């Protein structure tokens, strides 16, 4: 009888440990899934930004940037389809993958137009811009569903940093078509996208959330650097109809995006 009494608590402890380990593994899988979905959204806007610059330059370097963005989004999508987290159904992931396939096909056709004729087909470029927005809106909706289904509570600062990264990438692409494209006067990107000044103010609201809370020296340094770079280009996004140096805006936006990627990593470590 004594032996039975001694073993029972041990068995209960082992079961509890197994349950906690399983829950921790599922939580990690869910967080990895959300991270890949975030990367997918950002990478597609990066490729779109590069395409708009490709219209004006036609350089191999810019073409390689388009390919790099598409490949990054493709890698993220492959990991999403292979995920065992269970936070989204197979049908939901496949639907997003089909939207991505449409975007890739339009990107391929638009690249070929520029390479073969020297100028873009405005209708196809418009279709691609609208497809990018539709696809990323779907990805954002699925991100929220996955977050709810996983019951994973991420900090408001981390979520704001992720949303801020998506927003600056989106703004960068929209600004790029205005300043780098030979067809900027007749084509201004997605027809349903919010104006740049509205997006800029949304970005500021998100950054206000990111800077709240306790931070260590490393995080403070990066956030201060983001704030400084944003102040340098803020006026160009707010007053986007004024003539500005497009490549400077693009460069500083990319640096802000890189810094926010680091911020996201640091905030994930603190979670």
Coordinates of C-alpha atoms in Angstrom, one line a residue, residues 38-53 62 64-70 72-73 103 107 136 165-166 168-170 172-173 176 250 253-254 257-258 261:
X38 CA 4.0 38.0 -40.5
X39 CA 7.1 37.4 -42.7
X40 CA 4.8 36.5 -45.6
X41 CA 3.0 39.8 -45.5
X42 CA 6.2 41.9 -45.2
X43 CA 8.0 40.0 -48.0
X44 CA 5.2 40.5 -50.5
X45 CA 5.3 44.3 -50.1
X46 CA 9.1 44.3 -50.4
X47 CA 8.8 42.5 -53.8
X48 CA 6.1 45.0 -54.9
X49 CA 8.3 48.0 -53.9
X50 CA 11.2 46.5 -55.9
X51 CA 9.0 46.0 -58.9
X52 CA 7.9 49.6 -58.9
X53 CA 11.6 50.6 -58.9
X62 CA 16.4 45.6 -58.7
X64 CA 17.1 40.4 -57.9
X65 CA 15.4 42.3 -55.1
X66 CA 12.0 41.4 -56.5
X67 CA 13.0 37.7 -56.7
X68 CA 14.4 37.8 -53.2
X69 CA 11.1 39.2 -51.8
X70 CA 9.1 36.6 -53.7
X72 CA 11.2 35.0 -48.9
X73 CA 7.4 35.0 -49.1
X103 CA 0.2 37.4 -57.2
X107 CA 4.4 39.6 -61.0
X136 CA -2.3 40.7 -47.6
X165 CA 6.6 46.5 -39.9
X166 CA 3.8 45.6 -42.3
X168 CA 6.1 50.6 -43.3
X169 CA 6.6 48.0 -46.0
X170 CA 3.2 48.8 -47.4
X172 CA 7.3 52.0 -49.0
X173 CA 5.7 50.2 -51.9
X176 CA 7.8 53.8 -54.6
X250 CA 13.2 54.0 -49.7
X253 CA 12.1 53.0 -44.8
X254 CA 14.1 49.8 -45.3
X257 CA 11.9 47.9 -41.4
X258 CA 15.2 46.2 -40.5
X261 CA 12.6 43.2 -37.3

